[in-house]
Coordinates of C-alpha atoms in Angstrom, one line a residue:
Chain A
X1 CA 113.9 78.3 93.8
X2 CA 115.5 80.2 95.8
X3 CA 117.2 82.7 94.0
X4 CA 117.0 86.5 93.7
X5 CA 114.2 88.2 92.6
X6 CA 115.9 90.7 89.8
X7 CA 112.9 93.6 91.3
X8 CA 111.4 93.7 94.6
X9 CA 108.2 94.9 94.9
X10 CA 106.0 95.8 98.6
X11 CA 102.1 97.0 97.5
X12 CA 99.0 97.7 99.1
X13 CA 95.4 96.5 98.5
X14 CA 92.3 96.3 100.2
X15 CA 89.8 93.1 100.7
X16 CA 87.7 94.3 97.5
X17 CA 87.4 91.8 94.9
X18 CA 88.1 94.3 92.5
X19 CA 91.8 93.9 93.7
X20 CA 92.4 90.4 92.2
X21 CA 94.5 91.2 89.5
X22 CA 97.0 92.5 91.5
X23 CA 96.7 89.8 94.2
X24 CA 96.7 87.1 91.4
X25 CA 99.5 88.6 89.9
X26 CA 101.7 87.6 93.1
X27 CA 99.9 84.7 93.9
X28 CA 99.7 82.4 90.6
X29 CA 102.9 82.9 89.5
X30 CA 103.1 86.4 86.8
X31 CA 105.6 88.4 89.1
X32 CA 107.6 85.7 89.8
X33 CA 107.9 84.7 85.7
X34 CA 108.9 88.7 85.4
X35 CA 111.6 88.2 87.5
X36 CA 109.6 90.5 90.3
X37 CA 109.1 89.4 93.9
X38 CA 105.7 90.6 94.7
X39 CA 104.8 91.4 98.2
X40 CA 101.4 91.8 99.1
X41 CA 100.1 93.8 102.2
X42 CA 96.3 93.8 103.4
X43 CA 95.0 97.4 104.8
X44 CA 92.5 98.4 106.6
X45 CA 91.4 102.2 105.1
X46 CA 92.1 104.0 101.9
X47 CA 93.8 106.4 104.3
X48 CA 96.1 103.7 105.0
X49 CA 97.1 102.8 101.2
X50 CA 97.4 106.8 100.8
X51 CA 99.3 107.7 103.8
X52 CA 101.8 104.5 102.9
X53 CA 102.3 105.4 99.2
X54 CA 102.8 109.1 100.2
X55 CA 106.2 107.9 102.8
X56 CA 107.3 105.2 100.9
X57 CA 106.3 101.7 102.6
X58 CA 104.4 100.9 99.2
X59 CA 106.1 101.3 96.3
X60 CA 102.7 100.5 94.5
X61 CA 99.3 99.9 95.5
X62 CA 95.3 99.1 94.4
X63 CA 93.9 102.4 94.9
X64 CA 90.5 104.3 93.3
X65 CA 90.8 105.3 90.7
X66 CA 90.0 109.3 91.6
X67 CA 92.7 108.8 94.8
X68 CA 96.0 109.1 93.0
X69 CA 94.3 112.8 91.7
X70 CA 93.6 113.4 94.7
X71 CA 97.3 112.8 96.0
X72 CA 98.6 114.8 93.4
X73 CA 96.6 117.8 93.6
X74 CA 97.5 117.7 97.3
X75 CA 94.2 117.6 98.9
X76 CA 95.2 115.0 101.0
X77 CA 96.5 115.3 104.4
X78 CA 99.9 113.7 102.9
X79 CA 100.4 115.0 99.8
X80 CA 102.2 113.1 96.7
X81 CA 102.7 112.6 93.7
X82 CA 101.6 109.3 92.6
X83 CA 101.2 108.3 89.4
X84 CA 98.6 106.0 87.2
X85 CA 100.6 103.8 84.8
X86 CA 97.6 100.8 84.9
X87 CA 93.5 100.5 85.4
X88 CA 92.6 97.3 87.8
X89 CA 89.3 96.7 85.8
X90 CA 85.9 98.2 85.2
X91 CA 83.3 98.1 86.1
X92 CA 82.0 96.5 90.2
X93 CA 80.2 98.3 91.9
X94 CA 76.2 98.4 92.7
X95 CA 73.8 101.0 94.4
X96 CA 71.8 99.1 97.1
X97 CA 68.7 100.6 99.2
X98 CA 67.2 98.8 102.6
X99 CA 64.0 96.7 101.7
X100 CA 61.8 99.9 103.7
X101 CA 63.6 102.2 100.9
X102 CA 63.0 99.6 98.2
X103 CA 59.4 99.8 99.2
X104 CA 59.1 103.1 98.9
X105 CA 60.6 103.4 95.8
X106 CA 58.7 100.4 94.1
X107 CA 55.6 102.3 95.2
X108 CA 56.7 105.3 93.0
X109 CA 57.4 103.0 89.8
X110 CA 60.6 101.6 90.5
X111 CA 60.7 97.9 88.8
X112 CA 64.0 95.0 90.2
X113 CA 64.8 95.5 86.5
X114 CA 68.4 97.8 87.5
X115 CA 67.3 100.4 84.9
X116 CA 69.0 103.6 86.9
X117 CA 66.4 106.3 85.0
X118 CA 63.7 104.6 86.6
X119 CA 65.0 103.7 89.6
X120 CA 66.6 107.3 90.3
X121 CA 63.2 108.4 89.4
X122 CA 61.1 106.3 91.6
X123 CA 64.0 107.6 94.4
X124 CA 64.0 111.3 93.8
X125 CA 59.5 110.6 94.5
X126 CA 60.4 109.4 97.6
X127 CA 62.6 112.0 98.7
X128 CA 60.3 114.3 97.9
X129 CA 57.3 112.9 99.3
X130 CA 59.6 112.6 102.5
X131 CA 61.0 116.2 102.4
X132 CA 57.1 117.3 102.3
X133 CA 56.5 115.0 105.1
X134 CA 59.1 116.5 106.7
X135 CA 60.9 113.5 107.8
X136 CA 65.0 112.9 107.6
X137 CA 66.4 113.2 104.4
X138 CA 68.0 110.0 103.6
X139 CA 72.2 109.1 104.1
X140 CA 73.3 107.4 101.3
X141 CA 77.0 106.3 101.7
X142 CA 80.1 105.8 99.9
X143 CA 83.5 104.6 100.5
X144 CA 85.5 107.5 100.3
X145 CA 85.3 111.5 99.1
X146 CA 87.9 110.9 96.6
X147 CA 86.5 107.7 94.8
X148 CA 84.6 106.8 91.8
X149 CA 81.5 105.7 93.7
X150 CA 80.5 108.8 95.1
X151 CA 81.2 110.6 92.0
X152 CA 78.7 107.5 90.1
X153 CA 75.7 107.9 93.1
X154 CA 75.8 112.1 92.8
X155 CA 75.9 111.3 88.9
X156 CA 73.2 109.4 89.3
X157 CA 71.1 111.3 92.0
X158 CA 72.2 114.5 90.0
X159 CA 71.1 113.1 86.5
X160 CA 67.3 111.8 87.7
X161 CA 66.7 115.8 89.6
X162 CA 68.3 115.1 93.2
X163 CA 70.7 117.8 94.7
X164 CA 73.3 115.2 96.5
X165 CA 73.7 117.7 98.8
X166 CA 70.8 119.1 99.3
X167 CA 68.4 116.7 99.1
X168 CA 70.2 113.7 101.0
X169 CA 73.1 113.2 103.3
X170 CA 76.5 111.5 101.7
X171 CA 78.7 109.6 104.6
X172 CA 81.5 107.7 104.7
X173 CA 81.3 103.5 105.5
X174 CA 84.4 101.2 105.0
X175 CA 83.1 98.9 102.8
X176 CA 82.6 96.0 105.3
X177 CA 81.0 97.7 107.2
X178 CA 78.0 98.5 104.6
X179 CA 75.3 95.4 105.2
X180 CA 75.5 95.8 108.9
X181 CA 75.1 99.5 108.3
X182 CA 72.3 98.9 106.3
X183 CA 70.7 96.7 108.6
X184 CA 71.0 98.4 111.6
X185 CA 69.2 101.3 109.6
X186 CA 72.8 103.6 110.2
X187 CA 72.3 104.2 106.3
X188 CA 69.4 103.5 104.1
X189 CA 71.7 103.2 101.0
X190 CA 74.6 102.8 100.0
X191 CA 77.1 102.3 96.4
X192 CA 79.8 100.0 97.1
X193 CA 81.9 97.5 94.9
X194 CA 81.1 93.8 95.3
X195 CA 81.3 91.7 97.6
X196 CA 79.4 94.1 99.4
X197 CA 76.3 94.5 97.7
X198 CA 75.4 90.8 97.7
X199 CA 76.5 90.5 101.2
X200 CA 73.6 92.6 101.8
X201 CA 70.8 90.7 99.5
X202 CA 72.2 87.6 100.6
X203 CA 71.4 88.9 104.4
X204 CA 67.9 89.9 103.0
X205 CA 68.7 93.4 104.5
X206 CA 69.1 95.5 100.4
X207 CA 68.1 95.5 97.3
X208 CA 70.3 95.8 94.6
X209 CA 68.6 98.8 92.5
X210 CA 71.3 99.9 89.7
X211 CA 75.0 99.0 88.8
X212 CA 78.0 101.1 87.8
X213 CA 78.1 99.4 83.9
X214 CA 74.3 100.7 83.7
X215 CA 75.1 104.1 84.9
X216 CA 77.9 104.5 83.1
X217 CA 79.3 101.2 81.1
X218 CA 82.6 100.5 80.9
X219 CA 83.6 102.9 83.7
X220 CA 86.9 103.1 85.0
X221 CA 87.1 101.9 88.9
X222 CA 90.0 101.0 90.6
X223 CA 93.8 101.2 89.5
X224 CA 97.1 100.4 90.1
X225 CA 99.0 103.8 92.0
X226 CA 103.1 104.2 92.5
X227 CA 104.7 106.9 93.4
X228 CA 106.0 109.2 91.6
X229 CA 109.6 109.2 92.3
X230 CA 109.8 105.5 92.6
X231 CA 108.6 104.5 89.2
X232 CA 111.0 107.6 87.7
X233 CA 113.7 105.6 89.4
X234 CA 112.8 102.0 88.8
X235 CA 111.7 102.1 85.3
X236 CA 112.6 98.4 84.5
X237 CA 111.2 97.5 87.6
X238 CA 107.7 99.2 86.9
X239 CA 107.8 98.0 83.1
X240 CA 108.3 94.3 84.2
X241 CA 105.6 94.9 86.9
X242 CA 103.2 96.0 84.3
X243 CA 104.0 93.3 81.6
X244 CA 103.0 90.8 85.5
X245 CA 99.6 92.5 86.1
X246 CA 98.8 92.4 82.2
X247 CA 99.2 88.5 82.2
X248 CA 97.7 88.0 85.4
X249 CA 94.0 90.4 83.8
X250 CA 93.5 88.4 81.1
X251 CA 94.3 85.2 83.3
X252 CA 91.2 86.9 86.3
X253 CA 89.2 87.2 82.6
X254 CA 88.8 83.8 81.2
X255 CA 86.3 81.8 82.4
X256 CA 87.8 79.4 82.9
X257 CA 89.4 80.0 86.2
X258 CA 87.0 81.2 87.5
X259 CA 87.0 78.7 90.4
X260 CA 90.3 79.0 91.0
X261 CA 90.4 82.3 91.4
X262 CA 87.4 82.6 93.7
X263 CA 89.0 80.5 95.9
X264 CA 91.9 82.5 95.9
X265 CA 90.2 85.6 96.8
X266 CA 88.2 83.4 99.4
X267 CA 91.1 83.3 101.0
X268 CA 91.7 84.8 104.7
X269 CA 94.9 86.4 103.4
X270 CA 92.8 88.3 101.0
X271 CA 89.3 88.8 101.0
X272 CA 88.2 86.1 103.7
X273 CA 84.8 85.6 102.2
X274 CA 82.7 82.5 100.6
X275 CA 83.4 82.0 96.9
X276 CA 80.1 81.8 96.5
X277 CA 79.6 84.8 97.0
X278 CA 82.1 86.3 94.9
X279 CA 80.7 84.6 91.3
X280 CA 78.0 87.5 90.7
X281 CA 81.0 89.7 89.8
X282 CA 82.7 87.2 88.0
X283 CA 79.8 85.9 85.7
X284 CA 77.6 89.5 86.2
X285 CA 74.5 87.1 87.2
X286 CA 72.9 89.2 90.5
X287 CA 70.6 88.1 93.0
X288 CA 69.1 91.7 93.3
X289 CA 66.6 90.6 96.8
X290 CA 63.1 89.5 96.4
X291 CA 63.9 86.6 94.5
X292 CA 64.7 88.7 91.2
X293 CA 68.1 88.0 89.1
X294 CA 69.5 90.0 86.4
X295 CA 72.7 89.1 84.6
X296 CA 74.6 92.7 83.5
X297 CA 76.9 92.9 80.5
X298 CA 80.3 93.8 81.2
X299 CA 79.4 94.4 85.1
X300 CA 83.0 93.6 85.9
X301 CA 86.2 93.6 83.1
X302 CA 89.7 93.2 84.8
X303 CA 91.3 92.7 81.2
X304 CA 88.4 93.1 78.4
X305 CA 87.9 96.4 76.3
X306 CA 91.2 97.9 76.7
X307 CA 90.3 97.3 80.8
X308 CA 93.6 98.2 82.0
X309 CA 94.9 101.4 79.7
X310 CA 95.5 104.8 81.8
X311 CA 92.6 106.6 79.8
X312 CA 93.7 110.2 80.7
X313 CA 89.7 110.6 79.5
X314 CA 89.1 108.8 82.7
X315 CA 91.2 110.8 85.3
X316 CA 90.0 113.8 83.4
X317 CA 86.3 113.0 84.2
X318 CA 87.2 112.3 88.2
X319 CA 88.2 116.0 87.8
X320 CA 85.4 117.1 86.2
X321 CA 83.1 115.2 89.0
X322 CA 85.4 117.0 91.6
X323 CA 85.5 120.3 90.8
X324 CA 81.2 119.4 90.3
X325 CA 81.4 118.9 93.5
X326 CA 83.6 121.2 95.5
X327 CA 86.4 119.3 96.2
X328 CA 88.2 121.3 94.1
X329 CA 88.7 124.7 91.7
X330 CA 88.9 124.7 88.2
X331 CA 92.5 126.5 87.0
X332 CA 94.8 125.6 84.1
X333 CA 97.4 124.6 86.9
X334 CA 94.5 121.8 88.7
X335 CA 94.1 120.9 85.4
X336 CA 97.4 119.7 84.3
X337 CA 98.2 117.7 87.1
X338 CA 95.4 115.6 86.7
X339 CA 96.0 114.8 83.3
X340 CA 99.6 114.3 83.5
X341 CA 98.5 111.6 86.3
X342 CA 97.5 109.1 84.3
X343 CA 100.6 107.6 82.2
X344 CA 99.1 106.0 79.1
X345 CA 102.6 106.4 77.4
X346 CA 104.4 104.0 80.7
X347 CA 101.7 101.2 80.0
X348 CA 102.5 101.3 76.2
X349 CA 106.3 101.3 76.6
X350 CA 106.1 98.7 79.0
X351 CA 103.8 96.7 76.6
X352 CA 104.6 97.6 73.2
X353 CA 107.7 94.3 73.2
X354 CA 104.5 91.9 73.9
X355 CA 102.8 92.9 70.7
X356 CA 99.4 93.1 72.5
X357 CA 96.3 95.4 71.7
X358 CA 97.7 98.9 72.4
X359 CA 95.0 101.5 71.0
X360 CA 96.2 104.5 68.8
X361 CA 95.3 107.9 71.1
X362 CA 95.6 108.3 74.9
X363 CA 92.2 109.9 75.5
X364 CA 88.7 109.0 74.1
X365 CA 85.4 111.1 74.3
X366 CA 83.6 108.9 76.7
X367 CA 80.0 108.0 75.7
X368 CA 80.5 108.3 72.3
X369 CA 80.4 104.8 71.6
X370 CA 76.6 103.2 70.9
X371 CA 77.7 99.6 69.8
X372 CA 81.5 97.4 70.1
X373 CA 83.6 98.7 67.9
X374 CA 86.7 97.9 66.4
X375 CA 89.5 100.5 67.0
X376 CA 92.5 101.2 65.2
X377 CA 95.3 100.0 67.6
X378 CA 99.2 98.8 67.4
X379 CA 99.4 95.0 67.0
X380 CA 96.1 92.4 67.5
X381 CA 92.8 94.0 67.3
X382 CA 91.2 95.9 69.9
X383 CA 87.3 96.2 70.5
X384 CA 86.0 99.2 72.5
X385 CA 82.3 100.0 73.9
X386 CA 79.6 100.4 73.6
X387 CA 80.2 103.3 76.9
X388 CA 77.4 105.2 77.8
X389 CA 76.2 107.1 80.1
X390 CA 72.8 106.3 80.4
X391 CA 71.5 110.1 80.5
X392 CA 73.1 110.1 76.9
X393 CA 75.6 112.9 78.1
X394 CA 79.1 112.8 76.4
X395 CA 82.0 113.1 77.8
X396 CA 84.5 115.1 75.5
X397 CA 88.3 115.6 77.1
X398 CA 88.7 118.2 74.3
X399 CA 85.7 120.0 75.9
X400 CA 86.5 120.6 79.5
X401 CA 85.3 123.8 80.3
X402 CA 81.6 123.2 78.7
X403 CA 81.5 119.8 80.7
X404 CA 82.1 121.3 83.8
X405 CA 79.6 124.7 82.9
X406 CA 76.8 122.8 81.4
X407 CA 77.1 119.8 84.6
X408 CA 76.8 122.7 87.2
X409 CA 73.6 123.6 86.2
X410 CA 72.6 120.2 86.5
Chain B
X1 CA 100.3 127.2 128.2
X2 CA 101.1 124.7 129.9
X3 CA 101.0 121.1 128.3
X4 CA 97.9 120.0 130.2
X5 CA 95.7 122.8 128.6
X6 CA 95.7 120.8 125.9
X7 CA 92.5 118.2 125.1
X8 CA 93.5 115.4 123.8
X9 CA 90.9 112.3 122.0
X10 CA 92.6 108.9 121.7
X11 CA 90.1 107.1 119.5
X12 CA 91.3 102.9 119.9
X13 CA 88.5 100.2 119.5
X14 CA 91.7 98.0 121.8
X15 CA 90.5 99.0 125.5
X16 CA 93.7 98.1 127.2
X17 CA 96.0 99.5 125.1
X18 CA 93.8 102.7 124.8
X19 CA 94.2 102.5 128.8
X20 CA 97.9 102.5 128.3
X21 CA 98.2 105.7 126.4
X22 CA 95.7 107.3 128.6
X23 CA 97.7 107.0 131.2
X24 CA 100.8 107.9 129.6
X25 CA 98.8 111.2 128.8
X26 CA 98.1 112.3 132.2
X27 CA 101.3 111.0 133.3
X28 CA 102.9 113.4 131.0
X29 CA 100.3 116.1 132.8
X30 CA 97.9 116.1 129.8
X31 CA 94.7 116.1 131.9
X32 CA 92.1 116.6 129.6
X33 CA 92.0 113.4 127.9
X34 CA 88.9 111.6 126.3
X35 CA 88.7 108.0 125.0
X36 CA 86.3 106.8 123.0
X37 CA 86.0 103.1 121.8
X38 CA 83.0 103.0 119.4
X39 CA 82.8 105.4 116.3
X40 CA 79.3 105.6 116.2
X41 CA 77.9 108.8 117.0
X42 CA 81.5 110.4 116.7
X43 CA 80.7 113.5 115.4
X44 CA 79.1 114.6 118.5
X45 CA 81.7 113.6 120.9
X46 CA 84.3 116.1 118.2
X47 CA 81.9 118.9 118.1
X48 CA 81.3 118.6 121.7
X49 CA 84.7 118.5 123.0
X50 CA 86.4 119.8 120.3
X51 CA 89.9 118.0 120.8
X52 CA 92.9 119.8 120.0
X53 CA 94.1 116.5 118.5
X54 CA 93.2 113.2 117.5
X55 CA 94.7 110.2 118.4
X56 CA 93.5 107.3 116.4
X57 CA 94.7 103.8 115.6
X58 CA 96.0 102.7 112.2
X59 CA 93.6 99.4 112.2
X60 CA 91.3 101.4 112.4
X61 CA 88.8 100.8 108.7
X62 CA 87.0 104.1 110.1
X63 CA 90.2 106.1 109.2
X64 CA 88.2 107.1 105.9
X65 CA 85.3 108.0 107.5
X66 CA 86.8 110.2 110.0
X67 CA 88.9 112.4 107.8
X68 CA 85.6 113.0 105.9
X69 CA 83.9 114.4 108.6
X70 CA 86.6 116.5 109.5
X71 CA 86.9 117.7 105.0
X72 CA 83.0 118.3 105.7
X73 CA 83.6 120.3 108.9
X74 CA 80.3 119.9 110.1
X75 CA 80.9 118.8 113.6
X76 CA 84.7 119.6 113.4
X77 CA 84.3 124.0 112.3
X78 CA 88.5 123.8 111.9
X79 CA 90.6 122.1 108.8
X80 CA 92.8 119.2 109.6
X81 CA 96.6 118.9 108.7
X82 CA 97.7 114.9 110.0
X83 CA 100.9 114.0 111.9
X84 CA 102.0 117.4 112.6
X85 CA 103.1 118.6 109.5
X86 CA 103.2 117.1 106.0
X87 CA 107.4 117.6 105.6
X88 CA 107.6 116.0 108.9
X89 CA 108.5 112.9 107.2
X90 CA 110.4 111.5 110.2
X91 CA 107.6 111.6 112.8
X92 CA 104.9 110.4 109.7
X93 CA 107.1 107.2 109.1
X94 CA 107.9 106.6 113.0
X95 CA 104.3 106.7 113.7
X96 CA 102.7 104.4 110.5
X97 CA 105.4 101.7 112.2
X98 CA 103.8 101.9 115.4
X99 CA 99.9 102.0 114.0
X100 CA 99.0 105.0 115.3
X101 CA 97.8 108.5 113.2
X102 CA 97.0 111.5 115.0
X103 CA 95.2 114.0 113.6
X104 CA 95.9 117.2 114.8
X105 CA 93.5 120.0 114.7
X106 CA 95.0 123.1 112.7
X107 CA 96.6 125.6 114.2
X108 CA 98.6 123.9 116.8
X109 CA 102.0 124.2 117.1
X110 CA 104.9 121.2 115.8
X111 CA 106.8 121.4 119.3
X112 CA 103.6 120.5 121.2
X113 CA 102.2 118.1 119.0
X114 CA 105.7 115.8 118.9
X115 CA 106.1 114.6 122.3
X116 CA 102.3 114.0 122.6
X117 CA 103.4 111.5 119.0
X118 CA 106.2 110.9 120.4
X119 CA 105.0 108.7 123.9
X120 CA 101.6 107.4 121.7
X121 CA 104.3 106.2 118.8
X122 CA 106.3 104.7 122.5
X123 CA 102.7 103.4 124.2
X124 CA 101.8 101.7 120.9
X125 CA 105.1 99.7 120.4
X126 CA 105.0 98.7 123.9
X127 CA 101.5 97.2 123.9
X128 CA 102.2 95.4 120.5
X129 CA 105.8 94.0 122.7
X130 CA 103.1 92.7 125.2
X131 CA 100.9 91.5 123.3
X132 CA 103.6 89.5 121.3
X133 CA 105.0 88.4 124.3
X134 CA 101.6 87.0 126.0
X135 CA 101.0 85.1 122.3
X136 CA 104.0 83.5 122.8
X137 CA 103.8 82.5 126.5
X138 CA 100.0 81.3 125.1
X139 CA 101.6 79.2 122.5
X140 CA 104.7 77.7 125.1
X141 CA 101.8 76.6 127.1
X142 CA 99.5 75.2 124.2
X143 CA 102.7 73.2 122.7
X144 CA 103.2 72.2 126.3
X145 CA 99.7 70.4 126.6
X146 CA 100.1 68.7 122.8
X147 CA 103.5 67.2 123.8
X148 CA 101.5 66.0 127.5
X149 CA 98.9 65.1 124.8
X150 CA 101.3 63.2 123.1
X151 CA 103.2 61.5 125.0
X152 CA 100.0 60.0 126.7
X153 CA 99.2 58.6 123.4
X154 CA 102.7 56.3 123.1
X155 CA 102.9 55.8 126.8
X156 CA 99.6 54.0 126.6
X157 CA 100.0 52.6 123.0
X158 CA 103.5 51.3 123.3
X159 CA 103.8 50.5 126.7
X160 CA 106.8 53.3 127.2
X161 CA 107.6 55.5 130.1
X162 CA 106.7 58.6 130.1
X163 CA 110.7 59.6 129.7
X164 CA 111.1 57.8 126.9
X165 CA 108.3 58.7 124.9
X166 CA 109.7 62.1 125.2
X167 CA 112.6 60.5 123.8
X168 CA 111.0 59.3 121.0
X169 CA 109.3 62.3 120.5
X170 CA 112.7 64.5 120.1
X171 CA 114.5 62.1 117.9
X172 CA 111.6 61.8 115.3
X173 CA 111.5 65.5 115.4
X174 CA 115.1 66.0 115.2
X175 CA 115.6 63.6 112.8
X176 CA 112.7 65.5 110.4
X177 CA 113.7 68.6 111.5
X178 CA 110.6 69.9 112.7
X179 CA 109.9 71.2 116.0
X180 CA 108.4 68.7 118.9
X181 CA 105.3 70.5 119.4
X182 CA 104.6 69.8 115.8
X183 CA 105.7 66.4 115.9
X184 CA 103.5 65.9 118.8
X185 CA 100.4 67.6 116.8
X186 CA 100.4 65.3 114.2
X187 CA 100.7 62.4 116.1
X188 CA 97.4 63.9 118.3
X189 CA 96.3 64.7 114.7
X190 CA 96.3 61.0 113.7
X191 CA 95.4 59.0 117.3
X192 CA 92.2 61.1 116.8
X193 CA 92.1 60.1 112.9
X194 CA 92.5 56.3 113.7
X195 CA 90.0 56.2 116.6
X196 CA 89.5 56.7 120.7
X197 CA 92.8 55.9 121.9
X198 CA 92.4 58.1 124.0
X199 CA 89.1 59.2 126.3
X200 CA 89.7 62.6 126.7

């Protein structure tokens, strides 16, 4: 067993459930089968992940979907060209509020049904009532400025008539601290991945009011970010890694492996959280608080619905949100950098030899599929969608200017 | 300007390490050094202090929060750069290896921050070495305790002298290619499972 692996890869990850595909690739033998010795390093902040990729401590890492864009666009202190050859999954986040805020929302028409429009309307009414009474604005936390969490929370609020910059305060809190900060009253709500929503429900201090999968079904979340220079110097190693991740993702999606996966992630080296608290992410069966339970279709997908394909339309949607919230100026150069950051070409060339289903295009119109739809693909069949935004909006990556102009008025 | 005119904020939850860094900075002639252990309410502290340099431990998960605060610039009016200079890869790597991350408020010269960073790195390294030695000393002490207990069990259950008990442990360890402390631990565990052989 001690033969030297053909490839050595050092990978960073954060203790979150959606690192599962990367973790299982290393721990369940998928990497070894592709001749890879995968060294996993747990990190404590996204800033560390980003810096260690930038200076070459890590070849690849579990990253927030918009983070490689931010690195490549020079929005971070240590700018570095980071590419995305693989996505680690779709969905997985929730929006949780304190019991006090929930009571205020319920008084304004919210019901424990996760309906984003209804919950958003109730929250908007509560926020306006508080402002009228001269009370402090509510404070919501997300995990990082360049995160899907930040953009989906803002998208939801804006669509419901709340200006996230004027009407509330948005702060950053590390995922494992969210539930405690909520319980201590330092924040009134947050958007984070599992298991950190179920943790607040478990503690009786928070209520889950809506989920990412209902705000934008089958929407992008974490990715594998790779230093571009490393990827270009080691194309075979990267391809072998992508194949290992593909097999790992399929294993993670299979319900037959749920117990084993939960036990793996529960180990102190990974999440260090009880297996039971990971089951909502795996089954989509969520306890919302106050004995309400809801099962969410496609809550978190590590493999199905082309979850691992790095769609350029995902990168471009993140780009539009960076522009929308003032993190970036919309210029042809910036747009080109964002477009080049996600690399479906690398995904295709690595997986083509396996004969797996590959999408026919590199980008899609987001929000256009109202039902599950088989799509033209090379090899086996591939089902996409439904993928709607909750407010019925469509994002066509060929009409970015119009989309950016339109969302400014929202 | 003398070295002492810089305002430096050290954020470290580890009080011992923080005081080691603080002492180092003071030795180097920096008079305006503030140490904070808890990031709660840090925005207000930064606004009051207006530090030129912030040194924070990489293991602190609140780095993301702190960075964002700089970007929002509600508490800090000026933009920041990290690790002195983006192109200075060697000092970045040294800092990351040591576990220190320095935020430098915009406008500070590279020559002025370099000694602070070097000092912080060497102090971080010294602290890690100290922590490692402490850990080794502690496990050494624990090993000795468990070997003593194992000897006691052998003496009592097999009527051996202390010397003979130790020799038996050593022989078993050599035969199994394991450490004496490991063999001793197995024996203590097994004895615990088998019943009240040992009163304590």
